[in-house]
CSV table of C-alpha atoms in Angstrom, one decimal:
chain,number,residue,atom,x,y,z
F,48,MET,CA,115.1,105.6,129.1
F,49,ALA,CA,112.2,107.4,130.6
F,50,LYS,CA,109.7,108.8,128.1
F,51,ARG,CA,107.2,111.6,128.6
F,52,ALA,CA,104.7,112.7,126.0
F,53,LEU,CA,105.7,116.1,124.6
F,54,PRO,CA,102.9,118.5,123.6
F,55,LEU,CA,102.9,118.7,119.8
F,56,SER,CA,103.2,122.5,120.0
F,57,ARG,CA,106.7,122.1,121.3
F,58,VAL,CA,108.1,119.8,118.6
F,59,TYR,CA,109.6,122.7,116.7
F,60,ARG,CA,112.0,123.3,119.6
F,61,LEU,CA,113.6,119.9,118.9
F,62,LEU,CA,114.1,120.2,115.2
F,63,GLU,CA,114.9,123.9,114.6
F,64,PRO,CA,118.5,123.7,115.8
F,65,GLY,CA,119.2,121.3,112.9
F,66,PRO,CA,120.3,118.1,114.6
F,67,VAL,CA,121.2,114.9,112.7
F,68,VAL,CA,118.2,112.6,113.2
F,69,LEU,CA,117.5,108.9,112.7
F,70,VAL,CA,114.5,108.0,110.6
F,71,THR,CA,113.0,104.6,111.4
F,72,THR,CA,110.6,102.6,109.2
F,73,ALA,CA,109.2,99.1,109.3
F,74,ARG,CA,108.0,96.7,106.7
F,75,ARG,CA,106.6,93.3,107.2
F,76,GLY,CA,107.7,93.5,110.8
F,77,LYS,CA,111.3,94.3,109.9
F,78,PRO,CA,112.6,97.6,111.3
F,79,ASN,CA,115.2,99.7,109.6
F,80,LEU,CA,116.7,103.2,110.2
F,81,MET,CA,118.8,105.8,108.4
F,82,ALA,CA,120.7,109.0,109.4
F,83,MET,CA,119.4,112.3,107.9
F,84,SER,CA,120.2,116.0,108.1
F,85,TRP,CA,118.0,117.5,105.4
F,86,HIS,CA,114.9,118.5,107.3
F,87,THR,CA,113.0,121.6,108.3
F,88,MET,CA,109.9,122.5,110.3
F,89,MET,CA,107.1,123.6,108.1
F,90,GLU,CA,104.2,124.3,110.5
F,91,PHE,CA,103.9,124.6,114.3
F,92,GLU,CA,100.7,122.7,115.1
F,93,PRO,CA,99.9,120.2,114.0
F,94,PRO,CA,103.7,120.0,113.5
F,95,LEU,CA,104.7,119.5,109.8
F,96,VAL,CA,108.3,118.5,109.0
F,97,GLY,CA,109.8,118.6,105.5
F,98,CYS,CA,112.4,115.8,105.0
F,99,VAL,CA,114.5,115.2,101.9
F,100,ILE,CA,115.2,111.5,101.4
F,101,SER,CA,116.8,110.3,98.2
F,102,ASN,CA,115.3,107.4,96.3
F,103,ARG,CA,118.8,105.8,96.5
F,104,ASN,CA,118.1,105.2,100.2
F,105,TYR,CA,116.7,101.8,101.1
F,106,SER,CA,114.2,103.6,103.4
F,107,PHE,CA,112.7,105.6,100.6
F,108,ASP,CA,110.5,102.7,99.2
F,109,THR,CA,109.4,101.6,102.7
F,110,LEU,CA,108.4,105.2,103.6
F,111,LYS,CA,106.5,105.7,100.4
F,112,ALA,CA,104.7,102.3,100.8
F,113,THR,CA,103.9,102.5,104.5
F,114,ARG,CA,103.5,106.3,104.7
F,115,GLU,CA,104.8,106.4,108.2
F,116,CYS,CA,108.1,106.7,110.1
F,117,VAL,CA,109.7,107.8,113.4
F,118,ILE,CA,112.1,110.7,113.6
F,119,ALA,CA,114.5,109.9,116.5
F,120,ILE,CA,116.9,112.5,117.8
F,121,PRO,CA,120.3,111.2,119.0
F,122,THR,CA,122.9,112.9,121.1
F,123,VAL,CA,126.7,112.8,121.1
F,124,GLU,CA,126.8,109.7,123.4
F,125,ILE,CA,125.7,107.5,120.5
F,126,ALA,CA,127.4,109.5,117.7
F,127,ARG,CA,129.4,106.5,116.5
F,128,LYS,CA,126.2,104.4,116.2
F,129,VAL,CA,124.5,107.2,114.2
F,130,VAL,CA,127.5,107.5,111.8
F,131,GLY,CA,127.4,103.7,111.5
F,132,CYS,CA,123.7,103.9,110.4
F,133,GLY,CA,124.7,106.5,107.9
F,134,ASN,CA,127.5,104.5,106.5
F,135,THR,CA,125.5,101.3,105.9
F,136,SER,CA,122.4,100.3,104.0
F,137,GLY,CA,119.4,98.3,105.3
F,138,ARG,CA,119.6,96.4,102.1
F,139,SER,CA,122.5,94.3,103.5
F,140,VAL,CA,122.6,95.2,107.2
F,141,GLU,CA,120.2,94.7,110.1
F,142,LYS,CA,121.2,98.1,111.6
F,143,PHE,CA,119.3,97.9,114.9
F,144,SER,CA,121.2,94.8,116.0
F,145,LYS,CA,124.5,95.7,114.3
F,146,PHE,CA,124.8,99.0,116.1
F,147,GLY,CA,123.2,98.0,119.4
F,148,LEU,CA,120.1,100.1,119.1
F,149,THR,CA,116.8,99.1,120.6
F,150,PRO,CA,113.5,99.4,118.7
F,151,LEU,CA,110.5,100.1,120.9
F,152,PRO,CA,106.9,100.0,119.9
F,153,ALA,CA,105.4,103.3,119.0
F,154,SER,CA,101.8,104.4,119.8
F,155,ARG,CA,100.5,105.6,116.5
F,156,VAL,CA,102.7,104.1,113.8
F,157,LYS,CA,104.3,100.7,113.1
F,158,ALA,CA,107.8,102.2,112.7
F,159,PRO,CA,109.7,101.8,116.0
F,160,LEU,CA,111.0,104.4,118.5
F,161,VAL,CA,114.7,104.3,119.2
F,162,ASP,CA,115.2,103.7,122.9
F,163,GLU,CA,118.7,105.3,123.0
F,164,CYS,CA,117.5,108.6,121.5
F,165,TYR,CA,116.4,111.4,123.8
F,166,ALA,CA,113.4,112.3,121.7
F,167,ASN,CA,111.1,110.4,119.2
F,168,LEU,CA,108.5,111.8,116.8
F,169,GLU,CA,105.9,109.5,115.4
F,170,CYS,CA,105.1,110.7,111.8
F,171,ARG,CA,102.7,110.1,109.0
F,172,ILE,CA,103.1,111.4,105.4
F,173,ALA,CA,100.9,114.5,104.9
F,174,ASP,CA,102.0,115.5,101.3
F,175,THR,CA,104.0,113.7,98.6
F,176,ARG,CA,103.7,116.3,95.8
F,177,MET,CA,107.4,117.1,96.0
F,178,VAL,CA,108.7,113.6,96.4
F,179,ALA,CA,109.2,112.8,92.7
F,180,LYS,CA,111.2,115.9,91.9
F,181,TYR,CA,113.1,116.5,95.2
F,182,GLY,CA,112.5,113.6,97.5
F,183,LEU,CA,110.8,116.0,99.8
F,184,PHE,CA,108.2,114.3,102.1
F,185,VAL,CA,105.9,116.5,104.2
F,186,LEU,CA,105.4,114.6,107.5
F,187,GLU,CA,102.9,115.3,110.2
F,188,VAL,CA,104.0,114.5,113.7
F,189,ALA,CA,101.2,112.5,115.4
F,190,ALA,CA,102.9,111.8,118.7
F,191,ALA,CA,106.1,113.0,120.4
F,192,TRP,CA,108.2,111.6,123.2
F,193,ILE,CA,111.0,113.0,125.2
F,194,ASP,CA,113.3,112.0,128.0
F,195,PRO,CA,112.3,114.4,130.8
F,196,ALA,CA,115.8,114.0,132.4
F,197,ARG,CA,117.7,115.4,129.5
F,198,LYS,CA,117.7,119.2,129.9
F,199,ASP,CA,120.5,120.2,127.7
F,200,PRO,CA,120.9,117.5,125.0
F,201,ARG,CA,124.2,117.6,123.1
F,202,THR,CA,122.8,117.0,119.7
F,203,ILE,CA,125.0,116.2,116.6
F,204,HIS,CA,125.1,118.6,113.6
F,205,HIS,CA,126.5,117.5,110.3
F,206,ARG,CA,129.2,119.8,108.8
F,207,GLY,CA,130.1,117.4,106.0
F,208,MET,CA,133.3,115.5,105.1
F,209,GLY,CA,133.4,113.6,108.4
F,210,GLN,CA,132.9,116.7,110.6
F,211,PHE,CA,130.2,117.1,113.1
F,212,MET,CA,129.4,120.1,115.3
F,213,ILE,CA,128.3,119.1,118.8
F,214,ALA,CA,125.7,121.4,120.4
F,215,GLY,CA,127.3,123.9,122.8
F,216,ARG,CA,125.8,125.9,125.6
F,217,THR,CA,122.3,127.4,125.4
F,218,VAL,CA,121.9,131.1,126.0
F,219,ARG,CA,118.9,133.2,126.5
F,220,LEU,CA,118.3,136.2,124.2
F,221,PRO,CA,115.2,138.5,124.3
F,222,SER,CA,113.5,137.0,121.3
F,223,LYS,CA,109.8,137.5,120.6
F,224,ALA,CA,109.7,134.5,118.3
F,225,LYS,CA,107.8,131.4,119.5
S,286,MET,CA,135.4,141.4,106.3
S,287,ALA,CA,137.4,139.4,103.8
S,288,LYS,CA,135.3,137.4,101.3
S,289,ARG,CA,136.3,134.4,99.2
S,290,ALA,CA,134.1,132.7,96.7
S,291,LEU,CA,133.0,129.3,98.0
S,292,PRO,CA,132.5,126.5,95.5
S,293,LEU,CA,128.8,125.8,95.2
S,294,SER,CA,129.4,122.1,95.9
S,295,ARG,CA,130.3,123.1,99.5
S,296,VAL,CA,127.2,125.2,100.4
S,297,TYR,CA,125.5,122.3,102.1
S,298,ARG,CA,128.3,122.4,104.7
S,299,LEU,CA,127.1,125.8,105.9
S,300,LEU,CA,123.4,125.0,106.1
S,301,GLU,CA,123.2,121.4,107.3
S,302,PRO,CA,124.1,122.2,110.9
S,303,GLY,CA,120.8,124.2,111.1
S,304,PRO,CA,122.0,127.8,111.9
S,305,VAL,CA,119.7,130.8,112.3
S,306,VAL,CA,120.1,132.8,109.1
S,307,LEU,CA,119.3,136.3,107.9
S,308,VAL,CA,117.4,136.6,104.6
S,309,THR,CA,117.9,139.9,102.8
S,310,THR,CA,115.7,141.2,100.0
S,311,ALA,CA,115.6,144.6,98.1
S,312,ARG,CA,112.8,146.4,96.4
S,313,ARG,CA,113.1,149.7,94.7
S,314,GLY,CA,116.6,150.1,96.1
S,315,LYS,CA,115.4,149.6,99.7
S,316,PRO,CA,117.1,146.6,101.4
S,317,ASN,CA,115.4,144.6,104.2
S,318,LEU,CA,116.2,141.5,106.2
S,319,MET,CA,114.6,138.9,108.4
S,320,ALA,CA,115.7,136.1,110.7
S,321,MET,CA,114.8,132.6,109.8
S,322,SER,CA,115.4,129.0,111.0
S,323,TRP,CA,113.1,126.9,108.8
S,324,HIS,CA,115.4,125.9,106.0
S,325,THR,CA,116.9,122.7,104.6
S,326,MET,CA,119.2,121.7,101.9
S,327,MET,CA,117.4,120.0,99.0
S,328,GLU,CA,120.2,119.3,96.5
S,329,PHE,CA,124.0,119.5,96.6
S,330,GLU,CA,124.8,121.0,93.2
S,331,PRO,CA,123.5,123.3,92.0
S,332,PRO,CA,122.6,123.9,95.7
S,333,LEU,CA,118.9,124.0,96.3
S,334,VAL,CA,117.6,125.3,99.6
S,335,GLY,CA,114.0,125.0,100.9
S,336,CYS,CA,112.9,128.0,103.0
S,337,VAL,CA,109.6,128.4,104.8
S,338,ILE,CA,108.6,132.0,105.0
S,339,SER,CA,105.2,133.0,106.2
S,340,ASN,CA,103.1,135.5,104.3
S,341,ARG,CA,102.8,137.4,107.5
S,342,ASN,CA,106.5,138.5,107.0
S,343,TYR,CA,107.1,141.7,105.3
S,344,SER,CA,109.8,140.0,103.2
S,345,PHE,CA,107.3,137.5,101.8
S,346,ASP,CA,105.9,139.8,99.1
S,347,THR,CA,109.3,141.2,98.1
S,348,LEU,CA,110.8,137.8,97.7
S,349,LYS,CA,107.8,136.7,95.6
S,350,ALA,CA,108.0,139.8,93.4
S,351,THR,CA,111.7,140.0,93.0
S,352,ARG,CA,112.4,136.2,93.0
S,353,GLU,CA,115.8,136.7,94.7
S,354,CYS,CA,117.3,137.0,98.1
S,355,VAL,CA,120.6,136.5,100.0
S,356,ILE,CA,120.9,134.0,102.8
S,357,ALA,CA,123.5,135.4,105.3
S,358,ILE,CA,124.8,133.3,108.1
S,359,PRO,CA,125.6,135.1,111.4
S,360,THR,CA,127.6,134.0,114.4
S,361,VAL,CA,127.2,134.6,118.1
S,362,GLU,CA,129.2,137.9,118.0
S,363,ILE,CA,126.2,139.5,116.4
S,364,ALA,CA,123.5,137.4,118.1
S,365,ARG,CA,121.7,140.5,119.6
S,366,LYS,CA,121.4,142.1,116.2
S,367,VAL,CA,120.0,138.9,114.7
S,368,VAL,CA,117.4,138.7,117.5
S,369,GLY,CA,116.6,142.4,116.9
S,370,CYS,CA,115.9,141.6,113.2
S,371,GLY,CA,113.6,138.8,114.3
S,372,ASN,CA,111.7,141.0,116.7
S,373,THR,CA,110.9,143.8,114.3
S,374,SER,CA,109.2,144.2,110.9
S,375,GLY,CA,110.6,146.0,107.8
S,376,ARG,CA,107.2,147.6,107.5
S,377,SER,CA,108.1,150.0,110.3
S,378,VAL,CA,111.9,149.7,110.8
S,379,GLU,CA,114.9,150.3,108.5
S,380,LYS,CA,116.6,147.2,110.0
S,381,PHE,CA,120.1,147.6,108.5
S,382,SER,CA,120.6,151.0,110.0
S,383,LYS,CA,118.7,150.3,113.2
S,384,PHE,CA,120.8,147.3,114.0
S,385,GLY,CA,124.1,148.5,112.6
S,386,LEU,CA,124.4,146.0,109.8
S,387,THR,CA,126.1,146.8,106.5
S,388,PRO,CA,124.5,146.0,103.2
S,389,LEU,CA,127.1,145.2,100.5
S,390,PRO,CA,126.4,144.7,96.8
S,391,ALA,CA,126.0,141.1,95.7
S,392,SER,CA,127.3,139.8,92.3
S,393,ARG,CA,124.2,138.1,90.9
S,394,VAL,CA,121.2,139.5,92.7
S,395,LYS,CA,120.0,142.9,93.8
S,396,ALA,CA,119.4,141.8,97.4
S,397,PRO,CA,122.5,142.8,99.5
S,398,LEU,CA,125.1,140.7,101.3
S,399,VAL,CA,125.4,141.3,105.0
S,400,ASP,CA,129.0,142.4,105.8
S,401,GLU,CA,128.9,141.3,109.4
S,402,CYS,CA,128.0,137.7,108.5
S,403,TYR,CA,130.7,135.0,108.0
S,404,ALA,CA,129.0,133.6,104.9
S,405,ASN,CA,126.5,134.9,102.3
S,406,LEU,CA,124.6,132.9,99.6
S,407,GLU,CA,123.1,134.7,96.6
S,408,CYS,CA,119.8,133.0,95.7
S,409,ARG,CA,117.1,132.9,93.1
S,410,ILE,CA,113.7,131.3,93.4
S,411,ALA,CA,113.7,127.9,91.6
S,412,ASP,CA,110.2,126.6,92.5
S,413,THR,CA,107.1,128.2,94.0
S,414,ARG,CA,104.7,125.2,93.8
S,415,MET,CA,104.6,124.9,97.6
S,416,VAL,CA,104.5,128.6,98.5
S,417,ALA,CA,100.7,129.0,98.6
S,418,LYS,CA,100.1,126.1,100.9
S,419,TYR,CA,103.2,126.0,103.1
S,420,GLY,CA,105.2,129.2,102.3
S,421,LEU,CA,108.0,126.9,101.1
S,422,PHE,CA,110.3,128.6,98.6
S,423,VAL,CA,112.8,126.4,96.7
S,424,LEU,CA,115.9,128.6,96.2
S,425,GLU,CA,118.9,128.0,94.0
S,426,VAL,CA,122.2,129.3,95.2
S,427,ALA,CA,123.9,131.2,92.4
S,428,ALA,CA,127.0,132.5,94.2
S,429,ALA,CA,128.4,131.9,97.7
S,430,TRP,CA,130.9,133.9,99.7
S,431,ILE,CA,132.7,133.0,102.9
S,432,ASP,CA,135.2,134.7,105.3
S,433,PRO,CA,138.3,132.5,104.8
S,434,ALA,CA,139.6,133.5,108.2
S,435,ARG,CA,136.7,131.9,110.1
S,436,LYS,CA,137.5,128.3,110.6
S,437,ASP,CA,135.1,127.3,113.4
S,438,PRO,CA,132.2,129.7,113.2
S,439,ARG,CA,130.0,129.8,116.3
S,440,THR,CA,126.7,129.8,114.6
S,441,ILE,CA,123.4,130.4,116.5
S,442,HIS,CA,120.7,127.7,116.6
S,443,HIS,CA,117.1,128.5,117.6
S,444,ARG,CA,115.6,126.4,120.4
S,445,GLY,CA,112.5,128.5,120.9
S,446,MET,CA,111.1,130.6,123.7
S,447,GLY,CA,114.1,132.9,123.9
S,448,GLN,CA,116.7,130.1,123.9
S,449,PHE,CA,119.5,129.7,121.5
S,450,MET,CA,122.1,126.9,121.2
S,451,ILE,CA,125.6,128.2,120.3
S,452,ALA,CA,127.6,125.9,118.1
S,453,GLY,CA,130.1,123.9,120.2
S,454,ARG,CA,133.2,122.1,119.2
S,455,THR,CA,133.6,120.2,115.9
S,456,VAL,CA,134.6,116.5,116.0
S,457,ARG,CA,135.7,114.2,113.3
S,458,LEU,CA,133.8,110.9,112.9
S,459,PRO,CA,134.4,108.2,110.2
S,460,SER,CA,131.4,109.2,108.1
S,461,LYS,CA,131.2,108.1,104.5
S,462,ALA,CA,128.6,110.8,103.8
S,463,LYS,CA,129.5,113.8,101.6
C-alpha cells in the first residue's frame, strides 16, 4: 500500500470513531500483534492515546519492556485476519505469517507497521502510572502513516459476543469541535 | 421511551464501538450536559469507563464536585441536538430546554438520564489520580438502562472537522473475545 505521513495533529480523527486496532510489538527481532478495542485519545498534539492492555496478553510484557508499539488500523477487507489475531496468542502462534499479514519497518520504533492496514501510528510509552492497577498505558504517537487513496475507510467496531459494526456512511454536521 | 435494566456485564458492548456520548451532570438541581468522544472501557465488571474531560468544559467542575454523572448514548435521529450540545456551553445555555432534550430521574445518582437516548449509564467517580494531568476520570457504572426495542442502534462516531461516521451494518465473525 502507498503510505503518506499524516500530520500528528490529525491522529485523533483516526481513533475517535472507536475502531478495533492491531497493536504490534517486537522483541529480539520477533514481531507480534494483538487486536484491541479499549483505547481513547487523551491529547491532540502531541497525540496521546490511552490503551488498556491486560497483563494476560502476551504483548503486555513486551510493551512494558520495550516501551514502544505500533497501533495499526484495519478495515473490513481484513476483518477475518483481525479476528484471527484476537483469537490466538503470540505465545504459541507466529501471527504475522499465520494470518498473512506483512510487517514493515517503522521509522521511529522497532515494532513493525502492518502493510495491510490503512493507517499506522508509531508509539512510545509516555506514562505507566495506571498500568499496575488498570493496564492503562499512555502512549505518545511519534509518527503516523496513512494510505492517501482510502477516503472512506470501513473500519471495524467491536460490539461483543462475535458481533462487529462496520463503519457506515460519513455525514457532515455543523460541529465547532476540532 | 421504554427502559429496561441492562446487566452491568454487558455495558462494554455499548461503549466499545466508540460512539459519541452525552455526559449529564447536576448541581443544585440544575442539570447540564456535554458531548464527548474520548472514552474507553477499562474493566468489564463492575464496568469501569475512562473519560477525558477538559477543565475548560463547564461540566468539569460539577463532575469533580458531585463525583457522579450519566453517560447517555444517542443515535443519528438526534444527531443535530448532540452537535448543538457540543457547540454550546452550560455556562450560558440551558441545554436540555434549548435542544429539546428531556431529563429523567436516575436511580442511583442525581445527574439525569436523557430520555431521547437509547441507553443511559449511571456513573460514580472511582479514581481521580489522572484528572490533574490528563483530565482522565475513571468512572464506575452503577446502573445501566437500555431501550429494549432498539436492536441495531445507529450510533454517531466523531471523525473530526464536522464529519461523523454513522454506524453501519453489524456482522458476525467467529471471535472468541467476550
